[in-house]
PDB file of C-alpha atoms in Angstrom:
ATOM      1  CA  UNK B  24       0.000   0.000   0.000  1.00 35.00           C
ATOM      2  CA  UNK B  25       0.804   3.627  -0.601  1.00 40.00           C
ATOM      3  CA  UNK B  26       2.997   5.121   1.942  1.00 54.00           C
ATOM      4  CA  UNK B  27       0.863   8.522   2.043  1.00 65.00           C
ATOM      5  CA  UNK B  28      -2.872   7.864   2.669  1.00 77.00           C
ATOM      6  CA  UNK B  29      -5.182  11.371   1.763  1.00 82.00           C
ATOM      7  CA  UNK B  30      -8.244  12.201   3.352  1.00 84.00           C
ATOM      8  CA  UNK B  31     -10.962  13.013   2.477  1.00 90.00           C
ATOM      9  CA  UNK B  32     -10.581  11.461  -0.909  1.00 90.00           C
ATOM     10  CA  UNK B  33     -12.619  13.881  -2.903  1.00 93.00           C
ATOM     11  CA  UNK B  34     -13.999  17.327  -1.621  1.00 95.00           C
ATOM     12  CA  UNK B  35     -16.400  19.448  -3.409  1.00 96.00           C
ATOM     13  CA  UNK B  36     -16.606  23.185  -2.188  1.00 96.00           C
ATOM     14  CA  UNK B  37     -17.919  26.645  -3.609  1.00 97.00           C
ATOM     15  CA  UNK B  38     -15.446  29.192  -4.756  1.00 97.00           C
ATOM     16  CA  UNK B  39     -13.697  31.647  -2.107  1.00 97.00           C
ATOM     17  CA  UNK B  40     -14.014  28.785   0.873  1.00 97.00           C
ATOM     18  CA  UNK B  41     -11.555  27.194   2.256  1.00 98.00           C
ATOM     19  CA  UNK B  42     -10.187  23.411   1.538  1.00 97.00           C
ATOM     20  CA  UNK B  43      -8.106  20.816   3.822  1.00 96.00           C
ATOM     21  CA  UNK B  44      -6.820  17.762   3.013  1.00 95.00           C
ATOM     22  CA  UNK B  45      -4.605  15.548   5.163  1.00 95.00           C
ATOM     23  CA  UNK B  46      -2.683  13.074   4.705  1.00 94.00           C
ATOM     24  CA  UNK B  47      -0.886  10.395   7.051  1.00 93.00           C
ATOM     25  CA  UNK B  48       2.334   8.417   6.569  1.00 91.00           C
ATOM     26  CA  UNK B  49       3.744   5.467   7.919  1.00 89.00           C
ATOM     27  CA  UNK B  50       7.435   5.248   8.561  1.00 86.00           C
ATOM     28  CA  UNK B  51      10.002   8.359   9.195  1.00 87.00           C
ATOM     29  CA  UNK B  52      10.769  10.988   6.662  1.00 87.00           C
ATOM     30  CA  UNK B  53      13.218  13.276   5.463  1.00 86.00           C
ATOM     31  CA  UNK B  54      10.464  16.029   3.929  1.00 89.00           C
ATOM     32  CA  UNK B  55       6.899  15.454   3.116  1.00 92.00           C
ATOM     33  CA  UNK B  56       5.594  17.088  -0.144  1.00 94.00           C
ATOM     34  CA  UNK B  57       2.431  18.057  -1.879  1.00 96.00           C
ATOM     35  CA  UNK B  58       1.847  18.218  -5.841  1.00 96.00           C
ATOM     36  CA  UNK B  59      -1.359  19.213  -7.892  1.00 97.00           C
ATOM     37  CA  UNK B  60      -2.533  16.945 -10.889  1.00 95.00           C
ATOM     38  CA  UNK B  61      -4.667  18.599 -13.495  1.00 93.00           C
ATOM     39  CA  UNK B  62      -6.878  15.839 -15.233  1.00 86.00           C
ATOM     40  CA  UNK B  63      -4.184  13.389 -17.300  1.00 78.00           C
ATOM     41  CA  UNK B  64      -1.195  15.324 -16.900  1.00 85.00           C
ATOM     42  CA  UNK B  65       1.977  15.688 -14.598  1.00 89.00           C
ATOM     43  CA  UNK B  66       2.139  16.473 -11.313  1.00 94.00           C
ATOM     44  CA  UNK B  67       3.220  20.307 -10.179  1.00 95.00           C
ATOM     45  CA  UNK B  68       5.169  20.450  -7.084  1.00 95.00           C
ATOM     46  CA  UNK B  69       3.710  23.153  -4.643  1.00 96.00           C
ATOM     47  CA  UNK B  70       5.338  22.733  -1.234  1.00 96.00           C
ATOM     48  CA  UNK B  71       7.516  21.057   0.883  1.00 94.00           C
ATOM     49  CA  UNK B  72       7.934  21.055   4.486  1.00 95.00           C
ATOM     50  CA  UNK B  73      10.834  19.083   6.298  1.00 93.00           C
ATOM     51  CA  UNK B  74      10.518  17.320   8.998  1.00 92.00           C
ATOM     52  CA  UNK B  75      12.001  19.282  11.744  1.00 95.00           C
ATOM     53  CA  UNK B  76       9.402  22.121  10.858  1.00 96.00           C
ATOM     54  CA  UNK B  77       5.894  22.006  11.892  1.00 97.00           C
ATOM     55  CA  UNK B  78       4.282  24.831   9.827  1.00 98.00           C
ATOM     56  CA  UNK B  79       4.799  26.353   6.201  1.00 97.00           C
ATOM     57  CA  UNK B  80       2.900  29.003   3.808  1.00 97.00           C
ATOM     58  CA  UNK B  81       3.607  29.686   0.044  1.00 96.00           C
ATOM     59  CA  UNK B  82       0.909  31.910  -1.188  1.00 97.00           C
ATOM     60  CA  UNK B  83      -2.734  30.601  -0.424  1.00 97.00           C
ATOM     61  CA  UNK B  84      -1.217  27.529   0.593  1.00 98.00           C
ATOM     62  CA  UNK B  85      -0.255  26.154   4.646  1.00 98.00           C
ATOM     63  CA  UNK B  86       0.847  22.967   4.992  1.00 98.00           C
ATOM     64  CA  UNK B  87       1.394  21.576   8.303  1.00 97.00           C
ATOM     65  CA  UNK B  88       3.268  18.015   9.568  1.00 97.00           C
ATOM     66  CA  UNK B  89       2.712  16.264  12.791  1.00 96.00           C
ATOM     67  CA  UNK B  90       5.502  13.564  13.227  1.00 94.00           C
ATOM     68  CA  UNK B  91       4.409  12.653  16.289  1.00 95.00           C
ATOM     69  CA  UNK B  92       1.359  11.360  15.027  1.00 94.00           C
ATOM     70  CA  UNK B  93       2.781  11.512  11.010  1.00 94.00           C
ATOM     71  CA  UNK B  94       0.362  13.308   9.446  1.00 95.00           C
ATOM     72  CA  UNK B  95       0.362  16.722   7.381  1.00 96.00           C
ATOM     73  CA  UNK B  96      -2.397  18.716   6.248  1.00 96.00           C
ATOM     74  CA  UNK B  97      -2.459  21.411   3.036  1.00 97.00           C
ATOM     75  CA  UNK B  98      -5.253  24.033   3.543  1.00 98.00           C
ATOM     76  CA  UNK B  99      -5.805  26.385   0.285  1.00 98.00           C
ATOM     77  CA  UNK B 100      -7.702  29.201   1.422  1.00 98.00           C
ATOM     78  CA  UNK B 101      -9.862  31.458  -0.842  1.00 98.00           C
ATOM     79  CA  UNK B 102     -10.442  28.467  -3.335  1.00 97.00           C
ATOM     80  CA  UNK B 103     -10.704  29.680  -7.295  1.00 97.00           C
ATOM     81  CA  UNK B 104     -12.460  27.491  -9.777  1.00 96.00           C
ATOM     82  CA  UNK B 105      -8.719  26.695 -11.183  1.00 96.00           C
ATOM     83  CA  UNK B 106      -7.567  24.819  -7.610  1.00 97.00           C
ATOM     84  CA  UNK B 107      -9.932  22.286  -8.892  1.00 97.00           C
ATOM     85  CA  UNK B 108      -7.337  19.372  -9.924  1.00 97.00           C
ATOM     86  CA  UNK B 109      -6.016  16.754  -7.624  1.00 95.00           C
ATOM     87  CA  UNK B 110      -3.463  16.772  -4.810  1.00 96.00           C
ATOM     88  CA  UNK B 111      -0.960  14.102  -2.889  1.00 95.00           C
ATOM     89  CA  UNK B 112       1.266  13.846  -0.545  1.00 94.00           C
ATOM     90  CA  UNK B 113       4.434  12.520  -1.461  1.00 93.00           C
ATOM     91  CA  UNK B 114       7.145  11.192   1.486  1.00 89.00           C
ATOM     92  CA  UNK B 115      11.185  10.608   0.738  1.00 79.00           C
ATOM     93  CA  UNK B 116      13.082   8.493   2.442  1.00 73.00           C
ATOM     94  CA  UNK B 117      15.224   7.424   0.076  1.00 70.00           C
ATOM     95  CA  UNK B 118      12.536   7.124  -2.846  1.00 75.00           C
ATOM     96  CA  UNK B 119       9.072   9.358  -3.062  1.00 82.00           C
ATOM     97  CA  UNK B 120       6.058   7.381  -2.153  1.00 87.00           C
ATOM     98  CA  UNK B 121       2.955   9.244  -3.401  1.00 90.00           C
ATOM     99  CA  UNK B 122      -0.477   9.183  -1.651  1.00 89.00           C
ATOM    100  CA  UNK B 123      -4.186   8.442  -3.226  1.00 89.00           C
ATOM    101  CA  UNK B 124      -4.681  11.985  -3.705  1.00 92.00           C
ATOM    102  CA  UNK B 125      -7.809  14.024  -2.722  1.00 94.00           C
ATOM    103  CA  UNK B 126      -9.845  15.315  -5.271  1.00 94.00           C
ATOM    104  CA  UNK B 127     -10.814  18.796  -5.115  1.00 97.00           C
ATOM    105  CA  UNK B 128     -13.629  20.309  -6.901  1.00 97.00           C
ATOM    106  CA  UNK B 129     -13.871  24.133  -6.454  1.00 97.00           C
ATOM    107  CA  UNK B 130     -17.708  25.385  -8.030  1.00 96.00           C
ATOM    108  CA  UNK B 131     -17.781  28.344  -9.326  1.00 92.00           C
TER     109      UNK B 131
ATOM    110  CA  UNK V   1      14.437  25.910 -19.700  1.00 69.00           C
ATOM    111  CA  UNK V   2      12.826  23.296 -21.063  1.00 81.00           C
ATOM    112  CA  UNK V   3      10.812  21.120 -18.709  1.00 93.00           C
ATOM    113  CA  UNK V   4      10.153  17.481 -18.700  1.00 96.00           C
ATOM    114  CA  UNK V   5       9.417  15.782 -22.363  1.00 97.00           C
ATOM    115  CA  UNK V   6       7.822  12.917 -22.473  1.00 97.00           C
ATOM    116  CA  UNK V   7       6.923  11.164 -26.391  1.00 97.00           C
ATOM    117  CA  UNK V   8       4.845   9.385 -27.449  1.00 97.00           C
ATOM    118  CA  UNK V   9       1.774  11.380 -25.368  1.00 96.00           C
ATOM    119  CA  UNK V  10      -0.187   8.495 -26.105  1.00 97.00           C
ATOM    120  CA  UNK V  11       0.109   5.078 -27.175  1.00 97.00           C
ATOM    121  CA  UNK V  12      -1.819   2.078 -28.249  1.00 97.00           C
ATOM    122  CA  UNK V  13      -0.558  -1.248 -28.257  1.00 97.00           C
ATOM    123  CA  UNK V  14      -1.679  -5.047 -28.544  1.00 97.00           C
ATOM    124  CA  UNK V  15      -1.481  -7.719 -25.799  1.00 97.00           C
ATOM    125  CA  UNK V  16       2.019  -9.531 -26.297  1.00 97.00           C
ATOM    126  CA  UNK V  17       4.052  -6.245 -28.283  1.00 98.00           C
ATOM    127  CA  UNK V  18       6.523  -4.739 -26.366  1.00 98.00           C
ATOM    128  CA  UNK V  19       6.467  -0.565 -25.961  1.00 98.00           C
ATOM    129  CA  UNK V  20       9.646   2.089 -25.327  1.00 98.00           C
ATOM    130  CA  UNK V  21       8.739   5.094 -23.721  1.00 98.00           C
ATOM    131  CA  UNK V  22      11.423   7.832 -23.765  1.00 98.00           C
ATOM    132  CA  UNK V  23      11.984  11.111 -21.008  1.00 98.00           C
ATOM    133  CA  UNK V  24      13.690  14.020 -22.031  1.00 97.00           C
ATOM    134  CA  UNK V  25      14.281  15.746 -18.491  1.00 96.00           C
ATOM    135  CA  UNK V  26      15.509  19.270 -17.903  1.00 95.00           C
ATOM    136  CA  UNK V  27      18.843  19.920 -18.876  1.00 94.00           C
ATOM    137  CA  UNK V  28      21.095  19.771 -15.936  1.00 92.00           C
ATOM    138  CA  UNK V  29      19.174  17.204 -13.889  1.00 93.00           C
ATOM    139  CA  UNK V  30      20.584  13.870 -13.108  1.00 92.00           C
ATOM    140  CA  UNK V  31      17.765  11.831 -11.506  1.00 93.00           C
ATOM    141  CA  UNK V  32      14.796  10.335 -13.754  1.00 95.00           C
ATOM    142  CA  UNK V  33      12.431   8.254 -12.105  1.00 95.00           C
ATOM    143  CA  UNK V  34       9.051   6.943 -13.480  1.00 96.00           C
ATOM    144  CA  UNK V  35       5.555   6.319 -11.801  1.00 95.00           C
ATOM    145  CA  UNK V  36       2.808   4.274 -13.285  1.00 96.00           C
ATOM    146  CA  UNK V  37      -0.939   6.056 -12.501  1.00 95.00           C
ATOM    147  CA  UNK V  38      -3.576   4.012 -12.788  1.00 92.00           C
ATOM    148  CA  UNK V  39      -7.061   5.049 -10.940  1.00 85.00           C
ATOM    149  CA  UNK V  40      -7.565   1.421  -9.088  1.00 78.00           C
ATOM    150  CA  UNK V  41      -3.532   1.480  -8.035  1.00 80.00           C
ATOM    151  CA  UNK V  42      -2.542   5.256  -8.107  1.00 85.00           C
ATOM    152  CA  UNK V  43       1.055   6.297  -8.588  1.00 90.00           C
ATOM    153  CA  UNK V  44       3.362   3.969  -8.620  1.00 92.00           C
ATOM    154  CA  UNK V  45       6.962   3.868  -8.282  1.00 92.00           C
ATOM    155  CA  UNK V  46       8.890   2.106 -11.158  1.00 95.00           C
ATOM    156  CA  UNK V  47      12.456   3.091 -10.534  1.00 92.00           C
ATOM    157  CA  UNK V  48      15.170   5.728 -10.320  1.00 93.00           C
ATOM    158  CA  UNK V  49      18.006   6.443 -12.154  1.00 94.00           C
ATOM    159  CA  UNK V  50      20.685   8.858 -11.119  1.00 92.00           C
ATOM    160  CA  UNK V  51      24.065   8.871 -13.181  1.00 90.00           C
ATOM    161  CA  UNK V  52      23.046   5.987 -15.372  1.00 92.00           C
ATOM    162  CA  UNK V  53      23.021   3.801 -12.354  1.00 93.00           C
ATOM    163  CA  UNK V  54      19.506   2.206 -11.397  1.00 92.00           C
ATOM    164  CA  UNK V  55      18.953   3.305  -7.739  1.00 90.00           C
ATOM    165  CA  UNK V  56      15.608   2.269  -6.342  1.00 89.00           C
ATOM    166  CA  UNK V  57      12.856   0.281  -8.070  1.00 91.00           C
ATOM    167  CA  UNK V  58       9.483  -0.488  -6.977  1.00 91.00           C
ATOM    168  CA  UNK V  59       7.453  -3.731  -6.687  1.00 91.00           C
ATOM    169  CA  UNK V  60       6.948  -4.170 -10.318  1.00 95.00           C
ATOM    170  CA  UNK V  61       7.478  -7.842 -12.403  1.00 96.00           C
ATOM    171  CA  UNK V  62      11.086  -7.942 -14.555  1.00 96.00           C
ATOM    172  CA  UNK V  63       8.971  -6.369 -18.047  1.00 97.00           C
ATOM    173  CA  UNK V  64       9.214  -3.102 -16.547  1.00 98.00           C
ATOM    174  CA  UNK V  65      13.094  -2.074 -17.744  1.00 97.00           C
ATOM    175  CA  UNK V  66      14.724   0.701 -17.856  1.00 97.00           C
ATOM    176  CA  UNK V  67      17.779   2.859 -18.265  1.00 97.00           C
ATOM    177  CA  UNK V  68      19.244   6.174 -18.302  1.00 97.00           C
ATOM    178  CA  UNK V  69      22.238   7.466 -21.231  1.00 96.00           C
ATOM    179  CA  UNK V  70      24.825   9.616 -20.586  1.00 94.00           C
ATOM    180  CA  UNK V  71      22.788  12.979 -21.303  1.00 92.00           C
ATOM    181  CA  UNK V  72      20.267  12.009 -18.434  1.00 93.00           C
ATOM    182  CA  UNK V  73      17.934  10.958 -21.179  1.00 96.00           C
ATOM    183  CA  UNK V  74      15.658   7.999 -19.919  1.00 97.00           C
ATOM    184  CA  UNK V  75      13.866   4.986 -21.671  1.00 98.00           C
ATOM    185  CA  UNK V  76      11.355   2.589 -19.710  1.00 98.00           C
ATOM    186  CA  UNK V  77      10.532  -1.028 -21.961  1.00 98.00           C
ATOM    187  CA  UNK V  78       7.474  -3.012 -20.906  1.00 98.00           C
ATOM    188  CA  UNK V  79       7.903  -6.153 -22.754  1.00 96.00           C
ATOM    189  CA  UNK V  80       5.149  -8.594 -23.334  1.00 97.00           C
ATOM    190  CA  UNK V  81       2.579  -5.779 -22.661  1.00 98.00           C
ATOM    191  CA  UNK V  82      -0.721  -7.167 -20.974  1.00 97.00           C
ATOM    192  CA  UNK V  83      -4.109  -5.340 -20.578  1.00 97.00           C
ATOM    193  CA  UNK V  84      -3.215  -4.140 -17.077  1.00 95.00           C
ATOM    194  CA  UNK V  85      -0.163  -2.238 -17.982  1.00 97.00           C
ATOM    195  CA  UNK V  86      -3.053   0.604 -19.579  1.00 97.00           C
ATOM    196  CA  UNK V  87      -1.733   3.488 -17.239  1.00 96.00           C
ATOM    197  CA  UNK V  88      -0.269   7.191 -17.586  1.00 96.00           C
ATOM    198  CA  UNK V  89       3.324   6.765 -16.701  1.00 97.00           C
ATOM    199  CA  UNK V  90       4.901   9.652 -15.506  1.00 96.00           C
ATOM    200  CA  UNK V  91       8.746  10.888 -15.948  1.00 96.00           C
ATOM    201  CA  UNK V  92       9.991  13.067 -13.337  1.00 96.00           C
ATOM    202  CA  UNK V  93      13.347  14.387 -12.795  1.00 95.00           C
ATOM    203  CA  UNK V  94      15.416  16.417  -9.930  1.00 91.00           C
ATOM    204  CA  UNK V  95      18.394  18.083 -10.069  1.00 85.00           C
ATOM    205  CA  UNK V  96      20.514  16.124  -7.450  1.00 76.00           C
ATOM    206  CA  UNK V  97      20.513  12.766  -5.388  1.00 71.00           C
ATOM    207  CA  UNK V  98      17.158  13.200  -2.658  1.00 72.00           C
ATOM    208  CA  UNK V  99      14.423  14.313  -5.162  1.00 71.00           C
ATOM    209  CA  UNK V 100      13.334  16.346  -3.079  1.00 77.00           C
ATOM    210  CA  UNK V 101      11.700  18.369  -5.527  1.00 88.00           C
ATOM    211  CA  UNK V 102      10.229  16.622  -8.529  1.00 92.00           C
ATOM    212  CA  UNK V 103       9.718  17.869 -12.223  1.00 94.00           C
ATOM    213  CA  UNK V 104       7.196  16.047 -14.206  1.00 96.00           C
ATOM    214  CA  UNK V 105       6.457  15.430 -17.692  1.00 96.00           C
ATOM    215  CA  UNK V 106       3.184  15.574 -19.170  1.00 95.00           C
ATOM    216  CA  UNK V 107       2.898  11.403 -19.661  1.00 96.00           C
ATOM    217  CA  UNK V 108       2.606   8.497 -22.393  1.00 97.00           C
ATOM    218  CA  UNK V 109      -1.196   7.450 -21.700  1.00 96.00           C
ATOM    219  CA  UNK V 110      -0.331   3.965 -22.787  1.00 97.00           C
ATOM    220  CA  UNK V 111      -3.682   1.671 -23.704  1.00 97.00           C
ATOM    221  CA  UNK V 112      -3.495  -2.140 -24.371  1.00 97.00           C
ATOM    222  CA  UNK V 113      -6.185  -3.518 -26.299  1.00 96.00           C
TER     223      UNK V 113
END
């Protein structure tokens, strides 16, 4: 199984809310990373966070990590119609292990 | 610069042909590593390639090859192709040896009919 597990799998909210998605982990990291999929394309990095921080911002987008209980969340506040893609969490330790991904639908 | 090329964007083979995807990553970048995405399985982790030495590979059966040339380029084989091996795979490449960053490529969407 996937090293990165993200909750919820697909959220569905109205443009200028807020969305979080989370994501937990199994074994220690190095870094923990999120990327954005647009349908059937590549992956975009957007953020990474290391593990000896606990809170990071870049734009509309916080990401937090708990690796106490090895979890990170990515909140993206003021949601546009164009945040609607998918998002994982990838670990490294060694290799990246990518999550499910959550999917995010952002209504106009 | 350039980002990640990936060619063919997509593919369609026959059960039993083999296929040779190629990744053109960005210049200066040493590590190539490919992902298969499938919706059932998600992304997974084919192998890495950093110098034109194979450093990690995933769980996959011996079809899945793979190497890197001396520019950084990359080419992934699946020989024998069977209908399961329908999936985007995805090139990515980083400049040095943790990936800590990764640069993607667009994709082959491979189908096997």
């Amino acid at each position: 199984s996937q090293q990165g597990e993200e909750d919820p799998q697909a959220l569905s909210i109205q443009e200028g809310e807020n969305a979080t998605m989370n994501c937990s982990y199994k074994t220690s990291i190095n870094n923990l990373q999120w990327y954005r999929q647009n349908s059937g394309r590549g992956l975009v990095h957007l953020i990474l966070i290391r593990s000896n921080e606990r809170e990071k911002h870049s734009g509309r987008l916080r990401v937090t990590l708990d690796t106490s209980k090895k979890s990170s969340s990515l909140l993206i506040t003021a949601s546009r119609a164009a945040d609607t893609a998918s998002y994982f969490c990838a670990t490294y330790a060694g290799k990246s292990t990518f999550g499910d991904g959550t999917t995010l639908t952002v209504k106009p | 610069k350039a980002g990640v090329t990936q060619t063919p964007r997509y593919l369609i083979k026959t059960r039993g042909q083999q296929v040779t995807l190629s990744c053109s990553p960005i210049s200066g970048h040493r590590s190539v590593s490919w992902y298969q995405q499938t919706p059932g399985q998600g992304l997974q982790f084919l192998f890495e390639y950093f110098s034109e030495t194979q450093r990690n590979k995933g769980n996959f059966p011996g079809r899945f090859s793979g190497r890197q040339f001396s520019n950084s380029r990359s080419e992934m084989n699946v020989s024998t192709l069977e209908l399961g091996d329908s999936a985007l795979y995805l090139c990515a490449s980083s400049p040095g040896e943790n990936n800590e960053k990764l640069f993607f490529g667009s994709g082959t969407q491979l189908s096997v009919l």
